mmCIF file of C-alpha atoms in Angstrom:
data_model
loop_
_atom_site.group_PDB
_atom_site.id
_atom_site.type_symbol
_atom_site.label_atom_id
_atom_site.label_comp_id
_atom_site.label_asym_id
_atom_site.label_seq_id
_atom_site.Cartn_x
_atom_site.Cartn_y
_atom_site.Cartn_z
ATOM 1 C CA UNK A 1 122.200 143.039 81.317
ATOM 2 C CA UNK A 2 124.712 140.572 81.562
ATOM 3 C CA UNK A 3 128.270 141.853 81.667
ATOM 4 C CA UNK A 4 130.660 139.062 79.886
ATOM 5 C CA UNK A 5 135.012 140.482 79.474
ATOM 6 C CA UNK A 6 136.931 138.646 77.659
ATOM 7 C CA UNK A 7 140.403 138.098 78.665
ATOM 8 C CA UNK A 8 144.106 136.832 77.171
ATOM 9 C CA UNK A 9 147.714 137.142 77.765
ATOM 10 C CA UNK A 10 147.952 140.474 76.561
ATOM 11 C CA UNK A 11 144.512 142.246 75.258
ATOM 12 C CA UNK A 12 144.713 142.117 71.677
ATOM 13 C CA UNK A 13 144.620 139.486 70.192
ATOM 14 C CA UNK A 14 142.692 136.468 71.330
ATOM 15 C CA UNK A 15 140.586 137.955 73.596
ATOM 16 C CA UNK A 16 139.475 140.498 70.849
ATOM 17 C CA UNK A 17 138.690 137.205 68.582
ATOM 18 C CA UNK A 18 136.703 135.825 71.640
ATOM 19 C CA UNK A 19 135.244 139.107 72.303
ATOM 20 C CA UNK A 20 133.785 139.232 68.420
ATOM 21 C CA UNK A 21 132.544 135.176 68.323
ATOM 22 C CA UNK A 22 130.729 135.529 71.692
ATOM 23 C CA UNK A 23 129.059 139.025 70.368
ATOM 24 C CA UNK A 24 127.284 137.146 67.737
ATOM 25 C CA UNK A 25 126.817 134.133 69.629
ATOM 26 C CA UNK A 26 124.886 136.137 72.582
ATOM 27 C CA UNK A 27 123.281 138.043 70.095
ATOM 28 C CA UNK A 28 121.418 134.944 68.021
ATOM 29 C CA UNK A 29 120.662 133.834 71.567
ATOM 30 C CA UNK A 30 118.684 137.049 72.708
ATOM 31 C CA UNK A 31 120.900 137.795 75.352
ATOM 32 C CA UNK A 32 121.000 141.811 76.748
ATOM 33 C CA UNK A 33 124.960 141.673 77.216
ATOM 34 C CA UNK A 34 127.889 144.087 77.266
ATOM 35 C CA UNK A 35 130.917 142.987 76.184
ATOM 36 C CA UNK A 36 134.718 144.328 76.894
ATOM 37 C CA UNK A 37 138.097 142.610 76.540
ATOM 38 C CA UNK A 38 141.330 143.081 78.501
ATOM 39 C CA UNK A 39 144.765 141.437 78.604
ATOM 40 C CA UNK A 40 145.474 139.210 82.110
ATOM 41 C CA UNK A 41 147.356 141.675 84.121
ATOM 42 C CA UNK A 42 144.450 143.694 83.858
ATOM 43 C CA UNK A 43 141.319 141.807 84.634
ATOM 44 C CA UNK A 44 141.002 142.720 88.362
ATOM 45 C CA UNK A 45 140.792 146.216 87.685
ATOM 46 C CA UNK A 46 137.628 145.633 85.061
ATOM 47 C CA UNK A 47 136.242 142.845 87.289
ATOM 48 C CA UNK A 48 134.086 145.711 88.462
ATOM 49 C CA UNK A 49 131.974 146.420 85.525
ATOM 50 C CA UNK A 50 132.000 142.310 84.560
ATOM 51 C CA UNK A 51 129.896 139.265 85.284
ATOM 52 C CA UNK A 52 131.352 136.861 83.821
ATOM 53 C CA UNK A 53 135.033 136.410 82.865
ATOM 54 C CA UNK A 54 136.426 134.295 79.261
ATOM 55 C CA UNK A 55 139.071 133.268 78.908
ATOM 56 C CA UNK A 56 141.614 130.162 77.488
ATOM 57 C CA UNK A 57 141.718 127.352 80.055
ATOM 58 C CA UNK A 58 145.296 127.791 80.648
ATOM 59 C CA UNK A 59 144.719 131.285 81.556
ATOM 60 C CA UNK A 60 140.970 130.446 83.266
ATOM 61 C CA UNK A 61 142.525 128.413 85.812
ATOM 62 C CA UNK A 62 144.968 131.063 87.240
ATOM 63 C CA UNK A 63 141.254 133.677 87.129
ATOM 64 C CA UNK A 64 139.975 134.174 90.784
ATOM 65 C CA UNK A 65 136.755 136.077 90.770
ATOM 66 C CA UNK A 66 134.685 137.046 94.177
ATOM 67 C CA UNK A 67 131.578 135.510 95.038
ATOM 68 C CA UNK A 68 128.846 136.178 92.531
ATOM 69 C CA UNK A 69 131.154 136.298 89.791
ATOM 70 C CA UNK A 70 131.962 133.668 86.945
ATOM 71 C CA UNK A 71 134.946 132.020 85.188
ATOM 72 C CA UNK A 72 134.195 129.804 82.009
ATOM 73 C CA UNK A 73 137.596 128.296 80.194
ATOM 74 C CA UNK A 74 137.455 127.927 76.587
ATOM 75 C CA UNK A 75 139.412 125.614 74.547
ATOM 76 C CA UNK A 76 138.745 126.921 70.994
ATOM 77 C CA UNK A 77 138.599 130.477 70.832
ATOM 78 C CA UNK A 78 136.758 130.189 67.508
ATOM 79 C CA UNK A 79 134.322 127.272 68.021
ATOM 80 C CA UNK A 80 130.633 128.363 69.229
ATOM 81 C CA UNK A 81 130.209 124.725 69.829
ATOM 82 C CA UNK A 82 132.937 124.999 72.660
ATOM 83 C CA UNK A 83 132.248 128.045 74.493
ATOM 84 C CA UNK A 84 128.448 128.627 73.616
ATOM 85 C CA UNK A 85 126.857 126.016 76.187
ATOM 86 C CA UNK A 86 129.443 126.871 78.955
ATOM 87 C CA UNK A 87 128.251 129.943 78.573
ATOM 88 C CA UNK A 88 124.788 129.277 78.032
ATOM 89 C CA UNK A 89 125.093 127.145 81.304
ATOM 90 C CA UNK A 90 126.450 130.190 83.779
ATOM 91 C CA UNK A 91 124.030 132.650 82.037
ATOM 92 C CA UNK A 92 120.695 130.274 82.369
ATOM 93 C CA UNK A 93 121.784 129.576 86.174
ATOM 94 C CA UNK A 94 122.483 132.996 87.138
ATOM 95 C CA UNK A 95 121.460 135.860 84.749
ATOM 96 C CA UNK A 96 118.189 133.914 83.636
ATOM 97 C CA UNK A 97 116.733 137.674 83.713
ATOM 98 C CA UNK A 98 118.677 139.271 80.432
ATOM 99 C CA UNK A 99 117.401 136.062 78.637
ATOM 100 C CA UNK A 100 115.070 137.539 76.174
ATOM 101 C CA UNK B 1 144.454 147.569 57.708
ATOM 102 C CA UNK B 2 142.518 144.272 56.401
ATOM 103 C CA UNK B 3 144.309 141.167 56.982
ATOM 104 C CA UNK B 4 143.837 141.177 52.695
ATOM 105 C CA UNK B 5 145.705 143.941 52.226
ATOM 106 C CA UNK B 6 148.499 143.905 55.056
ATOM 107 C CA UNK B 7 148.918 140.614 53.567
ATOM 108 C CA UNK B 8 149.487 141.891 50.327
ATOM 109 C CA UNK B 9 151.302 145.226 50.972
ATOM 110 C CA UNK B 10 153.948 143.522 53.569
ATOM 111 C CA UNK B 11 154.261 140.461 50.890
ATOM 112 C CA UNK B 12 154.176 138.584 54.242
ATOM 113 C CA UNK B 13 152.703 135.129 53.365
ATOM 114 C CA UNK B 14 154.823 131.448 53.638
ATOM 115 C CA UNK B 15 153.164 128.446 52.418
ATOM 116 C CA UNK B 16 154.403 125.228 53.603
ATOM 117 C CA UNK B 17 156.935 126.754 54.803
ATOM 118 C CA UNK B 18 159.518 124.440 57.377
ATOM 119 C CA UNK B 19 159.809 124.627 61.013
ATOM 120 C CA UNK B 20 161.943 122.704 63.542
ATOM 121 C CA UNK B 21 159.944 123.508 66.133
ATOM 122 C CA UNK B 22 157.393 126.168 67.435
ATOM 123 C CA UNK B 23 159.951 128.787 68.324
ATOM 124 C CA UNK B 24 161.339 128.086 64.573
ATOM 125 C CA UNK B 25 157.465 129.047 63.256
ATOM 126 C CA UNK B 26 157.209 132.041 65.565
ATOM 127 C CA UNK B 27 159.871 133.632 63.759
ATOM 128 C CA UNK B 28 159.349 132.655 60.183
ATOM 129 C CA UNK B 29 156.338 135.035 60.841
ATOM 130 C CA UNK B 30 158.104 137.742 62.811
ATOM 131 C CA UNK B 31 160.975 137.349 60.175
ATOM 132 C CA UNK B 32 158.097 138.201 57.460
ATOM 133 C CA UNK B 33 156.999 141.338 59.297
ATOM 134 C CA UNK B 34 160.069 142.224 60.307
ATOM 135 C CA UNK B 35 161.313 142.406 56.653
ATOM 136 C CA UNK B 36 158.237 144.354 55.977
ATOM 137 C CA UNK B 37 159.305 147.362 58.360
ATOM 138 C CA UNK B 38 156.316 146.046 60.467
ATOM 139 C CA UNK B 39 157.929 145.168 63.684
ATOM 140 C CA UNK B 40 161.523 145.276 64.601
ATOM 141 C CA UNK B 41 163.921 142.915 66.383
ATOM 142 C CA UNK B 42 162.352 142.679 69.639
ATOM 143 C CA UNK B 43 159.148 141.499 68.805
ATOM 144 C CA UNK B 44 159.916 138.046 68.043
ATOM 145 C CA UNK B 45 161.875 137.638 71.266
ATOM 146 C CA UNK B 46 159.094 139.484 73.384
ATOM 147 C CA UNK B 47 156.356 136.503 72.020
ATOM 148 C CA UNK B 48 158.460 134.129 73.532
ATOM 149 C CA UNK B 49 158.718 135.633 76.580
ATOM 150 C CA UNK B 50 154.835 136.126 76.353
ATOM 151 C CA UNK B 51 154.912 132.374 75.711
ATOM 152 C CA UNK B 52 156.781 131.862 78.909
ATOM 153 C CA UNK B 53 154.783 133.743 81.322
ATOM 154 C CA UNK B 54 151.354 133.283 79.930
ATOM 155 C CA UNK B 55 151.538 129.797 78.229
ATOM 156 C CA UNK B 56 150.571 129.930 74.255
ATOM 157 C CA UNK B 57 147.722 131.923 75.048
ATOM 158 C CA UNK B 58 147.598 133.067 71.304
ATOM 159 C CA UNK B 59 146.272 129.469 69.768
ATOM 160 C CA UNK B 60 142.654 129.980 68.591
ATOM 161 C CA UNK B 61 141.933 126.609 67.517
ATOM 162 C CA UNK B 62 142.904 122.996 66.937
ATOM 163 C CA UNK B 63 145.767 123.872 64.085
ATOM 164 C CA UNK B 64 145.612 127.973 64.175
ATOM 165 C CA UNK B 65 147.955 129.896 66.208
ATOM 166 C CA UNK B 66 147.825 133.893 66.317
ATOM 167 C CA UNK B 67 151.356 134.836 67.558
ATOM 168 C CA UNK B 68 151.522 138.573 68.807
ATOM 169 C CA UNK B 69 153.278 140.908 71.410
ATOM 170 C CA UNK B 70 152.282 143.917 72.531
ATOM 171 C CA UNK B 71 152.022 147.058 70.680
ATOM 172 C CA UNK B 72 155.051 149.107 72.687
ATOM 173 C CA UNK B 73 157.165 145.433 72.344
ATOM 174 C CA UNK B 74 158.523 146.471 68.702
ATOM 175 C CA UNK B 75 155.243 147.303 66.712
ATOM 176 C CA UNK B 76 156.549 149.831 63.858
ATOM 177 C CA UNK B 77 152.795 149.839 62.461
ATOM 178 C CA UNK B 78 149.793 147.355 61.459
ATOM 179 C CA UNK B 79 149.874 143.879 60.153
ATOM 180 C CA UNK B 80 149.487 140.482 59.657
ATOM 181 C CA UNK B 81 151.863 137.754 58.604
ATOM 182 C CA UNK B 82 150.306 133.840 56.948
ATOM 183 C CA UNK B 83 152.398 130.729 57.415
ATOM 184 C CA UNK B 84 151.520 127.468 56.725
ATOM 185 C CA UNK B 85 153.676 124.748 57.724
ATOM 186 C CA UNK B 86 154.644 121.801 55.994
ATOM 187 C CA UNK B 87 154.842 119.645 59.278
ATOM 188 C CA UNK B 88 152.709 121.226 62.051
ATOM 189 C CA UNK B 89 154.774 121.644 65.706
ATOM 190 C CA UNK B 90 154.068 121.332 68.903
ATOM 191 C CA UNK B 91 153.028 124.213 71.502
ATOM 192 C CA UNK B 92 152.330 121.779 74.561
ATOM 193 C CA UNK B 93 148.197 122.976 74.696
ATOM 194 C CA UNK B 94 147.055 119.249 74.362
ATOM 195 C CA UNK B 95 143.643 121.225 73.468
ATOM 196 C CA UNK B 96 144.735 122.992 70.276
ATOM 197 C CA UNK B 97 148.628 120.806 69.420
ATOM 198 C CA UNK B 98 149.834 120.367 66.606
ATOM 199 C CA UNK B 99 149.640 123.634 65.039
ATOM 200 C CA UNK B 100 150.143 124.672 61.695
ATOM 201 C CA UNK B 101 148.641 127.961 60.170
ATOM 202 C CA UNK B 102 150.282 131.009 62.348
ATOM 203 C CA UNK B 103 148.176 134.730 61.439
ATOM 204 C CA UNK B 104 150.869 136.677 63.246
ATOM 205 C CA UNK B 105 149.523 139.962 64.190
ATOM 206 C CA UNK B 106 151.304 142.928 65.110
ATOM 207 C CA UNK B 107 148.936 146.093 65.995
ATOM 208 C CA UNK B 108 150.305 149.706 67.410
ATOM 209 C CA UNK B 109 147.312 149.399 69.574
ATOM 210 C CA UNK B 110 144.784 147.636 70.799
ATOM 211 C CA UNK B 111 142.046 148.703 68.307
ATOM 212 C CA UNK B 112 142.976 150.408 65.669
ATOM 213 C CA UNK B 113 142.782 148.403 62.421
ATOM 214 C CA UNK B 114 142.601 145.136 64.099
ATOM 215 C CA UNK B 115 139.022 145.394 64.595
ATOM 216 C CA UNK B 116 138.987 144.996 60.634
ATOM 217 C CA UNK B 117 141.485 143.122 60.615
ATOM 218 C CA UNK B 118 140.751 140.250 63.351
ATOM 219 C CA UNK B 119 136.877 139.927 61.814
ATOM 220 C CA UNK B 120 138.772 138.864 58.459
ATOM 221 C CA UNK B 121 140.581 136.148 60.441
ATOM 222 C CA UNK B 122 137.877 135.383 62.469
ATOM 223 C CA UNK B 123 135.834 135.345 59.071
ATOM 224 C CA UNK B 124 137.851 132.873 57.316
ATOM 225 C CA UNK B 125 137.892 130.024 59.556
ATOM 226 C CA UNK B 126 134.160 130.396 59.687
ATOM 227 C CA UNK B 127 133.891 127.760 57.498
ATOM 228 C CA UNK B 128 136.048 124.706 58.795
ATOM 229 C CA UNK B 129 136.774 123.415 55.446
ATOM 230 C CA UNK B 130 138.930 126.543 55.254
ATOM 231 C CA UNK B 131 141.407 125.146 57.472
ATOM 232 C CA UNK B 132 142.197 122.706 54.749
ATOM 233 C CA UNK B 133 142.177 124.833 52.221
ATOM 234 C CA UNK B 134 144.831 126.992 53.670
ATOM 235 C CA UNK B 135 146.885 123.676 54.849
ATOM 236 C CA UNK B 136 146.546 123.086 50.704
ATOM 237 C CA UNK B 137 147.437 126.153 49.752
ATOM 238 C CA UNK B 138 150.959 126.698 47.392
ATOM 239 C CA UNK B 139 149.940 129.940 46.065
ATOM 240 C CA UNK B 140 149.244 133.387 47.511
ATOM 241 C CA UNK B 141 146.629 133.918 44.966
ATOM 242 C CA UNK B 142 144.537 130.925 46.435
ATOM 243 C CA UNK B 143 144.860 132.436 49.749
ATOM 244 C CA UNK B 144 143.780 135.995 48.631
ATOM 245 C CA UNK B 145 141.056 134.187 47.299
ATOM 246 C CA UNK B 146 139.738 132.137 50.665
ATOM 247 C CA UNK B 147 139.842 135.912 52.319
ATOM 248 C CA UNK B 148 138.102 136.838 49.295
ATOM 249 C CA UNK B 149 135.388 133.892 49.528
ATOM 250 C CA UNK B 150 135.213 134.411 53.442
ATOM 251 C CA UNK B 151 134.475 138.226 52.944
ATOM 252 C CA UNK B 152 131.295 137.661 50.494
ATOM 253 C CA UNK B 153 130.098 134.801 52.765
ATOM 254 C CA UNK B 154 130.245 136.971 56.031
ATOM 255 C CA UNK B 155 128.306 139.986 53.903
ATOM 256 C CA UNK B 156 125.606 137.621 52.699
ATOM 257 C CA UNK B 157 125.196 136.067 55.913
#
């Protein structure tokens, strides 16, 4: 199961929005995911339980994740045409497995 | 609370409203909720410190903005403020500029009713054309209506 967190500035709003377009996105896919959201300052704490971190490229780039881990930047939040294949991408590379 | 009804309760919707810049549309949506016993004073100046640490990190998507604080940063109760501008400004994100529809939210915690809520705006702009429709908008009826549309769509899909 692939572990994806969605995160924004402060856990409520955007990152909830991200959190519901990617659930139905992974789910047409076939992917076995979990999915959690968090606001910035709080990321590090919940980078245990996550695989793969999304967030808006402004806040992306500042996202350091250890080896093993993944960052994808979105652009628009709403668009499955924007974040889908990045996400696709990191998921095909690395968590082929939870493809079903 | 739905984004329908908060919308609707609070009377908390500006079409084509003016703005002088994006601080200017901020507020006519925190002014909205503000009026409505929704937020109080602070919130409006909390997003814009937000805004200054974190970078607009609430625009969704080329021409939507969600503006919001966080819940202990003046949050009386739930809800959601419309505006629609009549010239879009400028949040310098080259990726989403120039914006302008603004959902404020305003939620006493993280998921409460904005699970309900945030699936009705994430619901609406399901269907691009909406983004027009809003922009077109003069009446609160017609939007009532696209949340209306967007609702049946999402349930038949």
């Amino acid at each position: 199961m692939v572990r994806v967190l969605a995160v924004c500035g402060n856990g409520q709003g955007s990152s909830m929005v991200l959190k519901m377009k990617m659930g139905g996105f992974l789910k047409k896919n076939n992917i076995d995911h979990e999915l959690n959201s968090c606001a910035f300052g709080e990321y590090k704490s919940m980078m245990g339980s996550a695989d793969i971190i999304v967030a808006s490229t402004h806040l992306a780039d500042d996202i350091t994740v250890p080896a093993g881990k993944h960052v994808v930047g979105v652009k628009n939040l709403l668009s499955e045409a924007d974040f889908g294949p990045k996400l696709m991408d990191v998921i095909q590379q690395n968590f082929a497995s939870d493809v079903r | 609370m739905t984004l329908k009804d908060s919308l609707i309760a609070n009377n908390s919707i500006a079409l084509q409203a003016e703005a002088s810049d994006w601080q200017a549309a901020v507020k006519l949506g925190t002014d909205l909720l503000e009026k409505a016993g929704v937020v109080d004073s602070r919130y409006y100046g909390a997003i814009l410190e937000g805004t200054a640490k974190f970078g607009p990190y609430y625009l969704l998507a080329p021409g939507l903005a969600m503006p919001h604080g966080r819940p202990e940063e003046g949050v009386l109760k739930n809800g959601f403020a419309l505006v629609t501008l009549k010239e879009p400004v400028v949040f310098g994100d080259e990726d989403n500029d120039p914006i302008d529809i603004l959902i404020t939210l305003a939620a006493v915690d993280q998921e409460s009713h904005n699970v309900g809520g945030i699936t009705q705006v994430v619901n609406l702009f399901e269907d691009e054309d909406n983004f027009d429709r809003l922009r077109a908008a003069t009446t609160v009826d017609e939007v009532i209506a696209l949340i209306d549309k967007a609702e049946a769509d999402a349930q038949a899909a």
